[in-house]
């Protein structure tokens, strides 16, 4: 009891004081809530890394519900949540991106020798670190491609872009075919050198391809694997070229 003040005055003081404390607490909580919405989370996101082995595929769903399907030998590094104003991932390999639409916060893919910015789209990106050529095929939406040479290209649906990371040269073509057909087990090698096709086969089937005759490295081929062909089917098809001798020893394909 406070000396010199009547009991009813003391109780009234306590009520008014308690209400003031409660009001202050609510105001502070509301202030923190507003600040959280305005400035985002105070903690830093946890960065995750997912990789696929040659011959396997997997799908990753990001915090904004963007879906990324990874082909063999690919890696994606992404945060547990996206900070306000920025959605950014790091990628190497081949992947099909189905980016959740958000006109305020762009989605950026940082890859080998280039970056890609979108707001909501579907596209296929092929960007292996040991390949000179980086390619992008756009199915829906829009893409802004920026190469490490400084070249900037805006893409529309149907555009297929090839970028040489060493020379900075770029080629863009239009196609009505959907990109990322590898997700359906369909693989097309169009005017591809034996050297480049061997790399693709290694990634697709998880085998090693040894080309013993270097004179064959730059021979171009047209091959389509669209009916669930196995690695042995590929060997049979390649053997139709009588100038080659193709054999298999365990997990290694030998071309002479």
Tab-separated table of C-alpha atoms in Angstrom:
chain	number	residue	atom	x	y	z
A	1	UNK	CA	0.000	0.000	0.000
A	2	UNK	CA	1.231	3.493	-0.907
A	3	UNK	CA	1.352	5.731	2.205
A	4	UNK	CA	-0.885	8.846	2.111
A	5	UNK	CA	-3.191	7.543	-0.666
A	6	UNK	CA	-6.558	5.862	-0.073
A	7	UNK	CA	-7.013	2.205	-1.070
A	8	UNK	CA	-9.451	2.962	-3.915
A	9	UNK	CA	-6.972	5.504	-5.321
A	10	UNK	CA	-4.207	2.902	-5.123
A	11	UNK	CA	-6.294	0.347	-7.028
A	12	UNK	CA	-7.191	2.960	-9.632
A	13	UNK	CA	-3.492	3.816	-10.031
A	14	UNK	CA	-2.624	0.166	-10.451
A	15	UNK	CA	-5.320	-0.272	-13.117
A	16	UNK	CA	-4.188	2.787	-15.037
A	17	UNK	CA	-0.514	1.791	-14.725
A	18	UNK	CA	-1.221	-1.779	-15.842
A	19	UNK	CA	-3.215	-0.543	-18.845
A	20	UNK	CA	-0.379	1.780	-19.811
A	21	UNK	CA	2.163	-1.065	-19.628
A	22	UNK	CA	-0.110	-3.329	-21.685
A	23	UNK	CA	-0.653	-0.590	-24.280
A	24	UNK	CA	3.082	-0.003	-24.540
A	25	UNK	CA	3.731	-3.731	-24.942
A	26	UNK	CA	1.101	-4.024	-27.669
A	27	UNK	CA	2.508	-0.972	-29.435
A	28	UNK	CA	6.001	-2.444	-29.356
A	29	UNK	CA	4.741	-5.810	-30.654
A	30	UNK	CA	2.833	-4.093	-33.454
A	31	UNK	CA	5.931	-2.045	-34.275
A	32	UNK	CA	8.082	-5.166	-34.514
A	33	UNK	CA	5.439	-6.807	-36.707
A	34	UNK	CA	5.325	-3.817	-39.058
A	35	UNK	CA	9.125	-3.701	-39.209
A	36	UNK	CA	9.231	-7.427	-40.034
A	37	UNK	CA	6.867	-6.936	-42.960
A	38	UNK	CA	8.639	-3.796	-44.170
A	39	UNK	CA	12.229	-4.929	-43.858
A	40	UNK	CA	11.959	-8.721	-43.988
A	41	UNK	CA	13.443	-11.325	-41.732
A	42	UNK	CA	16.426	-10.343	-39.663
A	43	UNK	CA	18.134	-13.740	-39.850
A	44	UNK	CA	20.233	-14.857	-42.793
A	45	UNK	CA	18.984	-17.689	-45.020
A	46	UNK	CA	20.602	-21.111	-44.938
A	47	UNK	CA	22.158	-21.994	-48.292
A	48	UNK	CA	21.466	-25.471	-49.650
A	49	UNK	CA	23.256	-27.418	-52.375
A	50	UNK	CA	21.721	-30.216	-54.437
A	51	UNK	CA	23.696	-32.198	-57.028
A	52	UNK	CA	22.843	-35.041	-59.372
A	53	UNK	CA	25.129	-37.842	-60.465
A	54	UNK	CA	25.554	-38.646	-64.178
A	55	UNK	CA	22.585	-40.666	-65.355
A	56	UNK	CA	20.099	-39.358	-62.779
A	57	UNK	CA	17.626	-36.478	-62.534
A	58	UNK	CA	15.870	-34.801	-59.618
A	59	UNK	CA	13.506	-31.896	-58.942
A	60	UNK	CA	13.970	-29.121	-56.381
A	61	UNK	CA	11.147	-26.859	-55.159
A	62	UNK	CA	12.401	-23.477	-53.928
A	63	UNK	CA	10.919	-21.261	-51.211
A	64	UNK	CA	8.799	-19.300	-53.723
A	65	UNK	CA	7.454	-22.548	-55.267
A	66	UNK	CA	9.764	-22.265	-58.272
A	67	UNK	CA	10.521	-25.752	-59.593
A	68	UNK	CA	13.908	-26.746	-61.003
A	69	UNK	CA	14.472	-30.152	-62.634
A	70	UNK	CA	18.159	-31.096	-62.715
A	71	UNK	CA	19.676	-33.288	-65.405
A	72	UNK	CA	22.664	-35.536	-64.765
A	73	UNK	CA	25.865	-33.950	-63.452
A	74	UNK	CA	24.165	-30.716	-62.338
A	75	UNK	CA	24.341	-28.586	-59.178
A	76	UNK	CA	22.081	-25.879	-57.762
A	77	UNK	CA	22.824	-23.696	-54.718
A	78	UNK	CA	19.792	-21.893	-53.282
A	79	UNK	CA	18.685	-20.174	-50.029
A	80	UNK	CA	16.126	-21.475	-47.531
A	81	UNK	CA	14.142	-18.286	-48.177
A	82	UNK	CA	14.436	-15.308	-50.506
A	83	UNK	CA	15.078	-11.811	-49.167
A	84	UNK	CA	12.690	-9.065	-50.222
A	85	UNK	CA	13.533	-7.675	-53.647
A	86	UNK	CA	15.841	-10.499	-54.689
A	87	UNK	CA	15.501	-14.142	-55.701
A	88	UNK	CA	18.903	-15.546	-56.606
A	89	UNK	CA	20.337	-19.034	-57.162
A	90	UNK	CA	23.620	-20.425	-58.471
A	91	UNK	CA	23.565	-23.163	-61.072
A	92	UNK	CA	25.874	-25.401	-63.095
A	93	UNK	CA	24.803	-28.169	-65.463
A	94	UNK	CA	21.469	-28.570	-67.212
A	95	UNK	CA	18.123	-27.740	-65.672
A	96	UNK	CA	14.554	-26.883	-66.548
A	97	UNK	CA	13.274	-23.861	-64.611
A	98	UNK	CA	9.580	-23.220	-63.916
A	99	UNK	CA	9.832	-19.856	-62.171
A	100	UNK	CA	6.968	-18.634	-60.007
A	101	UNK	CA	5.684	-15.299	-61.324
A	102	UNK	CA	6.571	-12.200	-59.279
A	103	UNK	CA	6.786	-8.869	-61.089
A	104	UNK	CA	8.297	-7.075	-58.064
A	105	UNK	CA	11.075	-9.493	-57.194
A	106	UNK	CA	13.126	-10.730	-60.188
A	107	UNK	CA	14.557	-14.244	-60.270
A	108	UNK	CA	18.273	-14.415	-61.099
A	109	UNK	CA	20.261	-17.477	-62.122
A	110	UNK	CA	24.018	-17.028	-61.788
A	111	UNK	CA	25.778	-19.624	-63.914
A	112	UNK	CA	29.091	-20.304	-65.624
A	113	UNK	CA	30.026	-17.174	-67.554
A	114	UNK	CA	26.543	-15.635	-67.596
A	115	UNK	CA	23.440	-14.609	-65.659
A	116	UNK	CA	19.754	-14.912	-66.464
A	117	UNK	CA	16.987	-12.697	-65.070
A	118	UNK	CA	13.272	-13.481	-65.250
A	119	UNK	CA	10.077	-12.621	-63.376
A	120	UNK	CA	8.074	-15.741	-64.159
A	121	UNK	CA	8.818	-18.140	-66.979
A	122	UNK	CA	9.721	-21.640	-68.167
A	123	UNK	CA	13.103	-22.221	-69.766
A	124	UNK	CA	15.846	-24.788	-70.169
A	125	UNK	CA	19.406	-23.851	-69.235
A	126	UNK	CA	22.425	-25.896	-70.238
A	127	UNK	CA	25.596	-24.541	-68.678
A	128	UNK	CA	28.199	-27.141	-67.727
A	129	UNK	CA	31.462	-25.722	-66.420
A	130	UNK	CA	33.550	-27.864	-68.789
A	131	UNK	CA	31.536	-26.921	-71.914
A	132	UNK	CA	32.453	-23.912	-74.035
A	133	UNK	CA	28.863	-23.448	-75.218
A	134	UNK	CA	26.067	-22.304	-72.923
A	135	UNK	CA	22.504	-22.615	-74.232
A	136	UNK	CA	19.071	-21.342	-73.213
A	137	UNK	CA	15.719	-22.442	-74.645
A	138	UNK	CA	12.657	-20.376	-73.694
A	139	UNK	CA	9.160	-21.886	-73.612
A	140	UNK	CA	7.108	-19.252	-71.754
A	141	UNK	CA	7.495	-15.685	-70.485
A	142	UNK	CA	10.598	-13.591	-71.082
A	143	UNK	CA	14.305	-13.919	-70.298
A	144	UNK	CA	17.102	-11.369	-70.159
A	145	UNK	CA	20.435	-13.051	-70.804
A	146	UNK	CA	23.716	-11.354	-69.847
A	147	UNK	CA	27.039	-12.898	-70.875
A	148	UNK	CA	30.358	-12.295	-69.156
A	149	UNK	CA	31.460	-10.428	-72.303
A	150	UNK	CA	28.825	-7.785	-71.533
A	151	UNK	CA	26.371	-8.838	-74.221
A	152	UNK	CA	22.707	-8.511	-73.187
A	153	UNK	CA	19.913	-10.304	-75.063
A	154	UNK	CA	16.152	-10.266	-74.492
A	155	UNK	CA	14.474	-13.562	-75.359
A	156	UNK	CA	10.867	-14.391	-76.260
A	157	UNK	CA	9.140	-17.812	-76.310
A	158	UNK	CA	10.615	-20.056	-78.987
A	159	UNK	CA	14.059	-18.468	-78.837
A	160	UNK	CA	17.040	-20.800	-78.524
A	161	UNK	CA	20.270	-19.052	-77.623
A	162	UNK	CA	23.809	-20.420	-77.850
A	163	UNK	CA	26.651	-18.491	-76.235
A	164	UNK	CA	30.367	-19.222	-76.555
A	165	UNK	CA	31.893	-18.474	-73.150
A	166	UNK	CA	35.417	-18.182	-74.559
A	167	UNK	CA	34.846	-15.937	-77.580
A	168	UNK	CA	31.674	-14.148	-76.440
A	169	UNK	CA	29.970	-14.948	-79.752
A	170	UNK	CA	26.230	-15.532	-79.655
A	171	UNK	CA	23.637	-17.127	-81.917
A	172	UNK	CA	19.860	-16.993	-81.480
A	173	UNK	CA	17.417	-19.143	-83.422
A	174	UNK	CA	13.670	-19.711	-83.284
A	175	UNK	CA	12.099	-23.144	-82.847
A	176	UNK	CA	8.546	-24.332	-82.250
A	177	UNK	CA	9.804	-27.385	-80.360
A	178	UNK	CA	9.630	-27.321	-76.566
A	179	UNK	CA	12.946	-27.160	-74.740
A	180	UNK	CA	13.984	-29.584	-72.022
A	181	UNK	CA	12.757	-32.679	-73.864
A	182	UNK	CA	15.327	-34.673	-71.915
A	183	UNK	CA	12.811	-34.642	-69.039
A	184	UNK	CA	10.692	-36.980	-71.182
A	185	UNK	CA	13.647	-39.197	-72.068
A	186	UNK	CA	14.081	-37.616	-75.499
A	187	UNK	CA	17.586	-36.677	-76.604
A	188	UNK	CA	18.446	-35.037	-79.910
A	189	UNK	CA	21.973	-34.670	-81.254
A	190	UNK	CA	21.768	-32.322	-84.233
A	191	UNK	CA	25.000	-31.764	-86.143
A	192	UNK	CA	26.968	-32.491	-82.968
A	193	UNK	CA	30.633	-33.487	-82.980
A	194	UNK	CA	31.527	-36.928	-81.667
A	195	UNK	CA	33.527	-35.222	-78.932
A	196	UNK	CA	30.528	-33.230	-77.660
A	197	UNK	CA	28.147	-36.157	-78.059
A	198	UNK	CA	30.458	-38.336	-75.984
A	199	UNK	CA	30.217	-35.839	-73.104
A	200	UNK	CA	26.436	-35.840	-73.349
A	201	UNK	CA	26.268	-39.630	-73.344
A	202	UNK	CA	28.478	-39.749	-70.259
A	203	UNK	CA	26.069	-37.431	-68.420
A	204	UNK	CA	22.914	-39.130	-69.641
A	205	UNK	CA	23.890	-42.746	-69.010
A	206	UNK	CA	26.573	-42.443	-66.322
A	207	UNK	CA	29.243	-44.147	-68.453
A	208	UNK	CA	32.706	-43.248	-69.706
A	209	UNK	CA	33.293	-42.724	-73.427
A	210	UNK	CA	36.849	-43.216	-74.662
A	211	UNK	CA	37.633	-42.015	-78.213
A	212	UNK	CA	40.954	-43.571	-79.159
A	213	UNK	CA	41.163	-42.091	-82.650
A	214	UNK	CA	41.554	-38.300	-82.301
A	215	UNK	CA	40.773	-37.830	-85.986
A	216	UNK	CA	37.159	-38.733	-85.132
A	217	UNK	CA	36.670	-36.039	-82.493
A	218	UNK	CA	35.270	-33.417	-84.859
A	219	UNK	CA	33.108	-35.720	-86.969
A	220	UNK	CA	29.490	-34.466	-86.896
A	221	UNK	CA	26.449	-36.665	-86.257
A	222	UNK	CA	22.654	-36.511	-86.246
A	223	UNK	CA	21.156	-38.990	-83.762
A	224	UNK	CA	17.781	-39.058	-81.991
A	225	UNK	CA	17.114	-41.128	-78.873
A	226	UNK	CA	13.371	-40.718	-78.331
A	227	UNK	CA	12.021	-44.184	-77.483
A	228	UNK	CA	13.688	-44.928	-74.178
A	229	UNK	CA	16.893	-46.216	-75.734
A	230	UNK	CA	19.545	-47.628	-73.424
A	231	UNK	CA	23.284	-47.141	-73.637
A	232	UNK	CA	23.518	-50.411	-75.589
A	233	UNK	CA	20.984	-49.048	-78.078
A	234	UNK	CA	23.190	-45.987	-78.495
A	235	UNK	CA	26.193	-48.209	-79.215
A	236	UNK	CA	24.160	-50.135	-81.801
A	237	UNK	CA	23.035	-46.911	-83.518
A	238	UNK	CA	26.538	-45.445	-83.561
A	239	UNK	CA	27.897	-48.697	-84.966
A	240	UNK	CA	25.799	-48.136	-88.086
A	241	UNK	CA	28.631	-45.826	-89.131
A	242	UNK	CA	30.960	-48.393	-90.660
A	243	UNK	CA	33.923	-46.039	-90.278
A	244	UNK	CA	33.747	-46.573	-86.504
A	245	UNK	CA	34.495	-49.539	-84.295
A	246	UNK	CA	32.403	-49.262	-81.141
A	247	UNK	CA	32.641	-51.658	-78.193
A	248	UNK	CA	31.834	-51.710	-74.512
A	249	UNK	CA	33.922	-52.878	-71.589
A	250	UNK	CA	31.977	-52.691	-68.357
A	251	UNK	CA	31.092	-49.024	-67.830
A	252	UNK	CA	33.321	-47.761	-70.644
A	253	UNK	CA	32.394	-47.262	-74.307
A	254	UNK	CA	35.414	-47.491	-76.601
A	255	UNK	CA	35.336	-45.817	-80.036
A	256	UNK	CA	38.093	-46.455	-82.570
